[in-house]
Amino acid sequence: MGQYVRHVFVCTHGEFCPFDGSAEVHRLLKEGVAARGLKKSVRVNKAGCFNQCGNGPMVVIYPDNVWYGKVTPERAQRILDEHIVGGRVVQDLVYDAPPGPNKNAGRMADINAARAAAGTRPPGSS
Ligand code: FES
């Protein structure tokens, strides 16, 4: 038997999800779990890239094996209330893609262009 009823992973250490706000999504989910007294049964962890770059912020919930993409703070609140607390998958927010890497080259190019214009680099790059 596992340690947690649900284990939530947020891509906060990939090159692209952080640009679209994954740190805030992680914070909202982690604080929301704590505020509801669920820290013993639900773990919210930061994670590296899920190979779905440009479709983020990405959130994955196990053992349900449910993936959510483009998770805004508002969507994170729904995922918290409906799925993590309520146990019901938020069907209209589910990320539906074939197994394996599914990168959104257009969004990745936009993020890289924005970074180049701002003179910034992705997190973790030197
Ligand atoms: S950067 Fe988040 S899935 Fe790749």
XYZ file of C-alpha atoms and ligand atoms in Angstrom:
130
model
C 0.000 0.000 0.000
C 1.311 3.441 -0.889
C 1.998 6.294 1.454
C -0.615 8.630 -0.006
C -4.129 8.351 -1.373
C -3.151 10.789 -4.129
C 0.216 12.001 -5.322
C 0.162 15.205 -7.359
C 3.069 16.277 -9.535
C 3.461 19.746 -11.052
C 6.075 20.427 -13.732
C 8.000 23.259 -12.111
C 11.488 22.357 -13.298
C 11.039 21.898 -17.022
C 12.112 24.644 -19.427
C 8.608 25.744 -20.421
C 5.900 25.152 -17.799
C 7.479 27.651 -15.369
C 7.117 30.393 -17.979
C 3.355 29.747 -18.002
C 2.984 29.887 -14.227
C 3.556 26.369 -12.883
C 5.151 27.600 -9.649
C 1.919 29.413 -8.764
C -0.130 26.324 -9.648
C 2.096 24.214 -7.380
C 1.748 26.748 -4.563
C -2.046 26.874 -4.856
C -2.394 23.091 -4.837
C 0.065 22.576 -1.971
C -1.491 25.291 0.175
C -4.990 24.109 -0.702
C -4.200 20.557 0.393
C -2.713 21.839 3.657
C -5.664 24.172 4.301
C -8.042 21.231 3.969
C -6.089 19.102 6.422
C -5.119 16.571 3.755
C -1.339 16.599 4.104
C -1.275 13.030 5.423
C -3.220 11.646 2.484
C -2.248 13.891 -0.453
C 1.288 14.822 -1.459
C 1.945 17.688 -3.910
C 5.438 17.603 -5.394
C 7.439 19.709 -7.787
C 8.617 17.745 -10.798
C 10.770 18.031 -13.877
C 9.646 17.959 -17.487
C 6.918 15.499 -18.521
C 7.778 15.778 -22.241
C 4.576 17.722 -22.901
C 6.311 21.096 -23.188
C 4.226 23.985 -24.460
C 1.015 22.378 -23.195
C 1.555 23.399 -19.595
C 1.501 24.081 -16.856
C 1.205 20.303 -16.579
C -0.258 18.555 -13.522
C -0.385 14.766 -13.069
C -2.329 12.925 -10.378
C -1.551 9.335 -9.358
C -2.704 6.642 -8.829
C -5.552 8.004 -10.947
C -3.121 8.527 -13.868
C -4.972 11.692 -14.838
C -3.092 14.454 -16.626
C -4.143 18.100 -16.803
C -2.632 20.642 -19.198
C -2.744 24.433 -19.444
C -3.516 24.608 -15.737
C -4.235 28.200 -14.765
C -4.753 29.227 -11.130
C -8.521 29.043 -11.704
C -8.214 25.545 -13.152
C -5.939 24.512 -10.293
C -8.708 25.532 -7.886
C -11.185 23.303 -9.707
C -8.714 20.395 -9.758
C -8.199 20.870 -6.030
C -11.904 21.069 -5.158
C -13.326 18.544 -7.597
C -10.568 15.955 -8.054
C -8.136 16.085 -5.134
C -10.790 16.758 -2.494
C -13.941 15.490 -4.193
C -12.474 12.464 -5.949
C -14.081 13.302 -9.305
C -11.899 13.774 -12.377
C -12.433 17.213 -13.941
C -13.255 15.804 -17.355
C -13.354 19.084 -19.249
C -9.801 19.905 -18.120
C -8.219 16.493 -18.795
C -5.151 16.576 -21.031
C -5.851 14.071 -23.779
C -2.811 13.145 -25.856
C -1.251 9.949 -27.177
C 1.290 8.164 -24.952
C 4.836 9.512 -25.129
C 6.243 12.947 -25.901
C 3.734 15.535 -27.129
C 5.389 18.889 -27.418
C 3.682 22.043 -28.655
C 6.378 23.467 -30.898
C 4.459 26.673 -31.568
C 4.048 27.559 -27.915
C 7.662 26.583 -27.200
C 8.828 28.919 -29.968
C 6.683 31.748 -28.556
C 8.175 31.239 -25.092
C 11.714 31.145 -26.482
C 11.050 34.321 -28.473
C 9.657 36.082 -25.396
C 12.703 35.049 -23.398
C 15.058 36.205 -26.118
C 13.280 39.570 -26.287
C 13.518 39.923 -22.519
C 17.092 38.674 -22.365
C 16.126 35.900 -19.940
C 16.939 32.198 -19.900
C 14.951 29.142 -18.878
C 15.364 28.050 -15.266
C 18.357 25.825 -14.702
C 20.208 26.914 -17.857
C 23.597 28.503 -17.616
S 8.468 21.880 -19.418
Fe 6.682 21.063 -18.446
S 6.288 19.307 -19.637
Fe 8.192 19.988 -20.424
